[in-house]
Coordinates of C-alpha atoms in Angstrom, one line a residue:
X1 CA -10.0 -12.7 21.3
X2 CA -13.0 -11.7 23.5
X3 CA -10.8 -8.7 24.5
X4 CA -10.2 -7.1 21.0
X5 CA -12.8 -3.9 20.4
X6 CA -14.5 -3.6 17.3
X7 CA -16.2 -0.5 15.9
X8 CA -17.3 1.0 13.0
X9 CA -15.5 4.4 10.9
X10 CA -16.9 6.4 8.9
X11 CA -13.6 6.6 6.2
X12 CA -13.4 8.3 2.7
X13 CA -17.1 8.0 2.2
X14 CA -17.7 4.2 3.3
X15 CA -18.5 2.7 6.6
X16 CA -15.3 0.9 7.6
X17 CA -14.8 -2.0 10.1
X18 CA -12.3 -2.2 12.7
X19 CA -10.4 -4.1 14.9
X20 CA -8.3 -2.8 17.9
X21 CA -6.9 -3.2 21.0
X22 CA -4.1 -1.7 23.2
X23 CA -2.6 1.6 23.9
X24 CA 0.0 3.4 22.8
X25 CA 1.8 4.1 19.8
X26 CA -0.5 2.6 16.5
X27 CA 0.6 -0.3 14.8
X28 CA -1.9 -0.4 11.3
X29 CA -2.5 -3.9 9.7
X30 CA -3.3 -3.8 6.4
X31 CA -4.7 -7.6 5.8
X32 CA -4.7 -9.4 1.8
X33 CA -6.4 -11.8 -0.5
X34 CA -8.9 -13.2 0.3
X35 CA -8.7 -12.4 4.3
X36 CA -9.8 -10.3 7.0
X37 CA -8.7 -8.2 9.8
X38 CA -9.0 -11.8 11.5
X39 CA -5.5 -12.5 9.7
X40 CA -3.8 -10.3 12.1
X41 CA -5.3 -11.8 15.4
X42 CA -2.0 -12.8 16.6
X43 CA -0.3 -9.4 16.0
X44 CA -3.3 -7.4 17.6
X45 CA -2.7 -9.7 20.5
X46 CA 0.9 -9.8 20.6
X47 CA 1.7 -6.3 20.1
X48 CA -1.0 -4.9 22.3
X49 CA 0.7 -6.8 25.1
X50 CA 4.1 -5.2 24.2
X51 CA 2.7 -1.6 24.5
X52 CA 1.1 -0.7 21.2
X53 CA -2.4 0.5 20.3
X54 CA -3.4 -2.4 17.4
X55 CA -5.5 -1.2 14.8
X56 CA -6.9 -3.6 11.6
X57 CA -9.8 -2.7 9.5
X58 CA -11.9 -4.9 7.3
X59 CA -11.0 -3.7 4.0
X60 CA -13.0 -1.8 1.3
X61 CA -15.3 -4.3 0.0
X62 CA -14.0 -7.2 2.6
X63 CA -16.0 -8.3 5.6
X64 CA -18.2 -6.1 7.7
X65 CA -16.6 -2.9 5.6
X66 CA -18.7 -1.4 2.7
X67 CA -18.4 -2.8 -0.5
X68 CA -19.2 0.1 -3.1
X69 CA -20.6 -1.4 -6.0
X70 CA -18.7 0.3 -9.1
X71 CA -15.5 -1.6 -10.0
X72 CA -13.7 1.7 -10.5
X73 CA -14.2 2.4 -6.6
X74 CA -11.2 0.5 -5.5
X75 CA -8.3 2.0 -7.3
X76 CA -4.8 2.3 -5.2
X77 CA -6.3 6.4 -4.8
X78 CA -9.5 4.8 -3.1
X79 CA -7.7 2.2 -0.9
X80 CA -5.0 4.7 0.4
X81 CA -7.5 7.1 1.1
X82 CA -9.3 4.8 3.3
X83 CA -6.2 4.1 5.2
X84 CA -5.2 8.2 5.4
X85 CA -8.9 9.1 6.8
X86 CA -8.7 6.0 9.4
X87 CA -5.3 7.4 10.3
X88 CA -7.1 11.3 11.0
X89 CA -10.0 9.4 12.8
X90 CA -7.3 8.0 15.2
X91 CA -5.8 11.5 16.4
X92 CA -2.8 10.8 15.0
X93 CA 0.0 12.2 12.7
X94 CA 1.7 9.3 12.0
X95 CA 1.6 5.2 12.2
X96 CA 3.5 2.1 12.1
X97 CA 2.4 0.3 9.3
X98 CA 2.3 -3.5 8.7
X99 CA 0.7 -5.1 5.6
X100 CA 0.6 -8.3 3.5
X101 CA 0.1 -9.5 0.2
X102 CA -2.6 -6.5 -1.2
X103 CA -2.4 -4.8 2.2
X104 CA 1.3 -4.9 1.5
X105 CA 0.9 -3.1 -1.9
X106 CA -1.0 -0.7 0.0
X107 CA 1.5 0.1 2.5
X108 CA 3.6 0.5 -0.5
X109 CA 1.1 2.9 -2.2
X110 CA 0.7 4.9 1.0
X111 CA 4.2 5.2 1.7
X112 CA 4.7 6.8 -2.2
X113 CA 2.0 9.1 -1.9
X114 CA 1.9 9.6 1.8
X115 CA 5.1 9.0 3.3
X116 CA 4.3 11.9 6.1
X117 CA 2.1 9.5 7.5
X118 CA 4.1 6.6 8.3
X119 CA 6.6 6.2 10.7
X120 CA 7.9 2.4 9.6
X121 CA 6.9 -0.1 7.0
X122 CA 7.3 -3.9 7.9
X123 CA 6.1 -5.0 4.5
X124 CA 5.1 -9.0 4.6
X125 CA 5.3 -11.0 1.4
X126 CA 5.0 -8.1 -1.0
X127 CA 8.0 -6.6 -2.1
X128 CA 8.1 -3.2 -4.1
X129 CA 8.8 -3.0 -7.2
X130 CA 7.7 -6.0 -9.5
X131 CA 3.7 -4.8 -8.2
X132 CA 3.9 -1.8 -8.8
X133 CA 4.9 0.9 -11.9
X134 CA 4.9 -2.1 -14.2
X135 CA 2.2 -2.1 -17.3
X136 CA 0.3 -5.4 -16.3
X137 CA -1.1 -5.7 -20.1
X138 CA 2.5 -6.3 -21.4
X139 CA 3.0 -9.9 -22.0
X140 CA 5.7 -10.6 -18.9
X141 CA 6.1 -13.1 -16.7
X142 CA 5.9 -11.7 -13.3
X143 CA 3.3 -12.9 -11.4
X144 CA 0.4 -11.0 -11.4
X145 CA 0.3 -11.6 -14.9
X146 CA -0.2 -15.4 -14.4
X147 CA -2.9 -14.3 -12.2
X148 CA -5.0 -11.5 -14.2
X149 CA -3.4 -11.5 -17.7
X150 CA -5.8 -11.1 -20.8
X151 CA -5.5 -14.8 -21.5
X152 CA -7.1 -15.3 -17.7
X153 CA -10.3 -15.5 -16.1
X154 CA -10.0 -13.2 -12.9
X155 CA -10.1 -9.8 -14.0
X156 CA -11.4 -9.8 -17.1
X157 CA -15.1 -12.0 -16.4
X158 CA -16.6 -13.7 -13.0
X159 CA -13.8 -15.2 -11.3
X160 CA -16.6 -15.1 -8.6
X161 CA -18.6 -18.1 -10.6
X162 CA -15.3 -19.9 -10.5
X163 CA -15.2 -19.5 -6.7
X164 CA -19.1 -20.9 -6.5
X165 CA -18.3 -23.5 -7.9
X166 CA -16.2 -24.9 -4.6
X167 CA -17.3 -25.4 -1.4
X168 CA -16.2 -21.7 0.7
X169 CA -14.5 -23.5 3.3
X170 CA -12.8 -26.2 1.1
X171 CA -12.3 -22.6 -1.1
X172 CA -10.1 -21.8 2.2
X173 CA -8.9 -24.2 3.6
X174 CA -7.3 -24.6 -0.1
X175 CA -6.0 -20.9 -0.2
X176 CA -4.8 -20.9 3.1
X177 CA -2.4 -23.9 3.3
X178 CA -1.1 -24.1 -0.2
X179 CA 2.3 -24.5 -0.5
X180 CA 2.2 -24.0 -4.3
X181 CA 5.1 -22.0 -5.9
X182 CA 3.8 -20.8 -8.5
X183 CA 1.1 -18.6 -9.5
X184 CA -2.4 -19.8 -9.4
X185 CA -4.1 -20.1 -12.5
X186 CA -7.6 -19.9 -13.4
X187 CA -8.7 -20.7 -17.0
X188 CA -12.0 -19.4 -18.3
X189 CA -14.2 -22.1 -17.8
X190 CA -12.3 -24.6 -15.6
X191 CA -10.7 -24.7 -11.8
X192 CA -7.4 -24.9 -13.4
X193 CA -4.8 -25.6 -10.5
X194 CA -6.2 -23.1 -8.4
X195 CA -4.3 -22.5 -5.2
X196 CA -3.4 -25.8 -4.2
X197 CA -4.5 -28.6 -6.4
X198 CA -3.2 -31.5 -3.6
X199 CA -4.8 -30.0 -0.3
X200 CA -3.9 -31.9 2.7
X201 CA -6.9 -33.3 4.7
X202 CA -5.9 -32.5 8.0
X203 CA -5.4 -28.6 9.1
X204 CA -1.8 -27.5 9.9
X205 CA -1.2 -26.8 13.7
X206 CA -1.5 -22.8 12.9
X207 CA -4.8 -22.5 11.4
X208 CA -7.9 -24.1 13.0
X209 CA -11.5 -25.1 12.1
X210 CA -13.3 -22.0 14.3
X211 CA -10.9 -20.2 11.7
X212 CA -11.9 -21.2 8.7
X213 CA -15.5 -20.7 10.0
X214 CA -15.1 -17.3 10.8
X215 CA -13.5 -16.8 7.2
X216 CA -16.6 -18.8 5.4
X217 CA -19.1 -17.1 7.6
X218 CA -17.9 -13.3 6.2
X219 CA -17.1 -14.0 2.9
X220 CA -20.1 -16.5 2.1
X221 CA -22.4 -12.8 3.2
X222 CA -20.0 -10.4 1.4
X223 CA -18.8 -12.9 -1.5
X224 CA -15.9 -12.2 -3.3
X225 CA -16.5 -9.4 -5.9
X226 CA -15.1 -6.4 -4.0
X227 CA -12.0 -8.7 -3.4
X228 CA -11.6 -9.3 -6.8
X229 CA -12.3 -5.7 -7.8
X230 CA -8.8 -4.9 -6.4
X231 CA -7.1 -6.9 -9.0
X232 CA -9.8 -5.6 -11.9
X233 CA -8.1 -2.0 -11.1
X234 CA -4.8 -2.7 -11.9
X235 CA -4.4 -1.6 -15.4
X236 CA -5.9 1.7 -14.2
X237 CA -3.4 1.9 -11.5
X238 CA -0.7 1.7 -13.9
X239 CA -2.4 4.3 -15.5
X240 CA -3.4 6.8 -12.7
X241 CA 0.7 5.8 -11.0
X242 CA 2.6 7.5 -14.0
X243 CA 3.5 10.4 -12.4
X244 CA 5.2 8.0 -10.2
X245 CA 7.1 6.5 -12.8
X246 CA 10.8 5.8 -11.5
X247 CA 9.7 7.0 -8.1
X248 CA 10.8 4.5 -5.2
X249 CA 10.4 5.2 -1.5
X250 CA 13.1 7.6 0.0
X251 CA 11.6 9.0 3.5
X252 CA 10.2 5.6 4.8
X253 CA 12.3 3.0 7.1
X254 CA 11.1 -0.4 6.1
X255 CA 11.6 -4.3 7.0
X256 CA 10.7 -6.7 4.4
X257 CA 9.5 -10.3 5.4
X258 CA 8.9 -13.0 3.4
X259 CA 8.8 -17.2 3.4
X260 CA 11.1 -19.3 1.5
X261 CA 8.0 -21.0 0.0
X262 CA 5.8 -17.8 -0.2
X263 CA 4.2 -18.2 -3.8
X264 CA 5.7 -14.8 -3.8
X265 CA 9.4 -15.3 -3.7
X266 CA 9.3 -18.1 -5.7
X267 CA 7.9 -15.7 -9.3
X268 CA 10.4 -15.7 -11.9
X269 CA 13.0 -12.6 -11.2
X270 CA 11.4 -11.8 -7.5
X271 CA 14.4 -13.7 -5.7
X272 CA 17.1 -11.9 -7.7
X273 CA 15.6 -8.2 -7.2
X274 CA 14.9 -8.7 -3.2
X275 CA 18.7 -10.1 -3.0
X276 CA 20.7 -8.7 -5.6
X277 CA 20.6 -5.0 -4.9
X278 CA 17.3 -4.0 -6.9
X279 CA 14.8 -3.8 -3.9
X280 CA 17.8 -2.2 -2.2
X281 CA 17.7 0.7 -5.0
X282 CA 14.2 1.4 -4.8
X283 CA 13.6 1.3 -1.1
X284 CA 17.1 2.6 0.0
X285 CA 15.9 2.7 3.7
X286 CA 14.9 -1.3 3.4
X287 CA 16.7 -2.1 6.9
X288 CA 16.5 -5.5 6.8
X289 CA 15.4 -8.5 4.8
X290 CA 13.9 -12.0 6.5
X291 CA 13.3 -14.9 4.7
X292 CA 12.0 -17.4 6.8
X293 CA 12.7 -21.3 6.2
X294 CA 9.9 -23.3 5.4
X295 CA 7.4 -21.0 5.6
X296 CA 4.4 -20.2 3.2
X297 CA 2.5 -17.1 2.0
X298 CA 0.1 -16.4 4.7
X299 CA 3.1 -15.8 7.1
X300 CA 1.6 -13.9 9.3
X301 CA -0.7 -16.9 10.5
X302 CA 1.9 -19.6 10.0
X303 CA 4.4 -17.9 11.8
X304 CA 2.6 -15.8 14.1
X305 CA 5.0 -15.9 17.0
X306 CA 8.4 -15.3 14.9
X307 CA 6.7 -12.5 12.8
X308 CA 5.3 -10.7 16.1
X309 CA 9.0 -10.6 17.1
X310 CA 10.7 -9.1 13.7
X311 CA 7.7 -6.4 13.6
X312 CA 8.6 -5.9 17.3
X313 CA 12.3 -5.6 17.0
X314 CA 11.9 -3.1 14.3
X315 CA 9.2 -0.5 15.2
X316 CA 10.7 -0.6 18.7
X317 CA 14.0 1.7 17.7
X318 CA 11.4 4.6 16.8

């Protein structure tokens, strides 16, 4: 870990964080809820050893990034143009890109609006369509809605006061190993079942103390608002997306990973579009589909070793 670089970027108005190490071609990790560019410390480390140049930002509004304070700062138009002016201020035309859970809808935004940037897309947890192009105020069951609806508490008031009132690292150490297949649900006024209403008292093998630390020591500075102000914009992303109705991704290759017990996967309707020719329609260059036994949400940490190989396999036939 010593040997990973980090400097600061001035991106798209803000002062971004970032992560790197390596040479060569760049691999971009676009890191989720509620995490870090700490989440990819296995692929900056494993890839950079394979010949890449491993780049993974802090977020806008995560970490040591700049959280701007209006809510309407973090639409999908603000987070992918982070991403394009961190791609100029590397000198380069084009990237491999690698994101999960809302760096995955990321990748997906930038490869719709800016698929001349991206060489391949090794999307992690995240498929395509059911998050994106879809009204998230209509009354349907997938997913997000569970999450953000207007009968829940996280985009619509503080879900940050619901958050304070847990211990941070207990707040972790919940998210991070649930195994919970459905979508967490936060009632106004109450925990609810949060991420993982029977956490386990021991951490699994993958994820240690001096992680969780690092995790609690960022966000307990930061808190959780410009997290939160990702979900907060997604009505207006369906809104400023229209032109993109119908639109799928044509000009980008992609491999789509996922875990059998991903939260994720497991959303009504999710497991018939990835495998029943949907995902295949909008993504007609989706190379290949993994779904790997036994394995979680936060694949990327709990399967560091196997997901390092799959993102290897693929970018390395460009």
């Amino acid at each position: 870990m010593d040997t990973i670089k980090h400097r600061t970027v001035e991106v798209n108005g803000i002062k971004m964080h970032v992560a790197e190490k390596g040479e060569g071609p760049v691999v971009l990790f676009l890191h989720g809820f509620p995490e870090l560019w700490y989440s990819w410390r296995h692929q900056i480390l494993g890839l950079s050893s394979l010949g890449y140049r491993t780049i993974a930002p802090d977020l806008r509004g995560y970490g040591d990034t700049e959280a701007p304070g209006s809510v309407t700062s973090y639409t999908c138009f603000h987070l992918v143009g982070d991403v394009i002016a961190l791609i100029d201020s590397l000198g380069v035309e084009k990237v491999f890109v690698v994101g999960h859970d809302w760096g995955a809808i990321i990748g997906w935004y930038l490869c719709l609006f800016r698929p001349d940037r991206v060489k391949a897309y090794v999307c992690l947890s995240v498929p395509f369509r059911p998050f994106l192009g879809r009204d998230p105020k209509i009354k349907t069951v997938d997913g997000f809605r569970a999450a953000c609806g207007d009968d829940f508490y996280i985009c619509r008031f503080q879900m940050e006061s619901e958050f304070a009132r847990v211990d941070t690292a207990y707040l972790f150490k919940n998210i991070l190993t649930t195994r919970l297949t459905e979508a967490p649900i936060f009632p106004k006024g109450e925990y609810g079942n949060g991420f993982n209403p029977n956490p386990q008292e021991t951490l699994p093998s993958w994820l240690s103390e001096q992680d969780i630390a690092y995790y609690v020591s960022k966000f307990e500075n930061t808190g959780f608002t410009g997290a939160i102000n990702y979900y907060r914009n997604l009505n207006i992303n369906w809104e400023l997306t229209a032109p993109w109705t119908g639109v799928g991704i044509s000009n980008v290759p992609v491999k789509f990973i996922i875990g059998s017990v991903d939260l994720v996967y497991n959303f009504p309707g999710v497991k018939e579009y990835i495998h029943n020719g949907g995902f295949k329609k909008d993504v007609p260059n989706l190379e290949e589909v993994v779904v790997q036994n036994g394995v979680a949400h936060f694949n990327n940490q709990e399967a560091a070793e196997d997901v390092n190989n799959h993102i290897y396999q693929f970018i390395n036939k460009f």
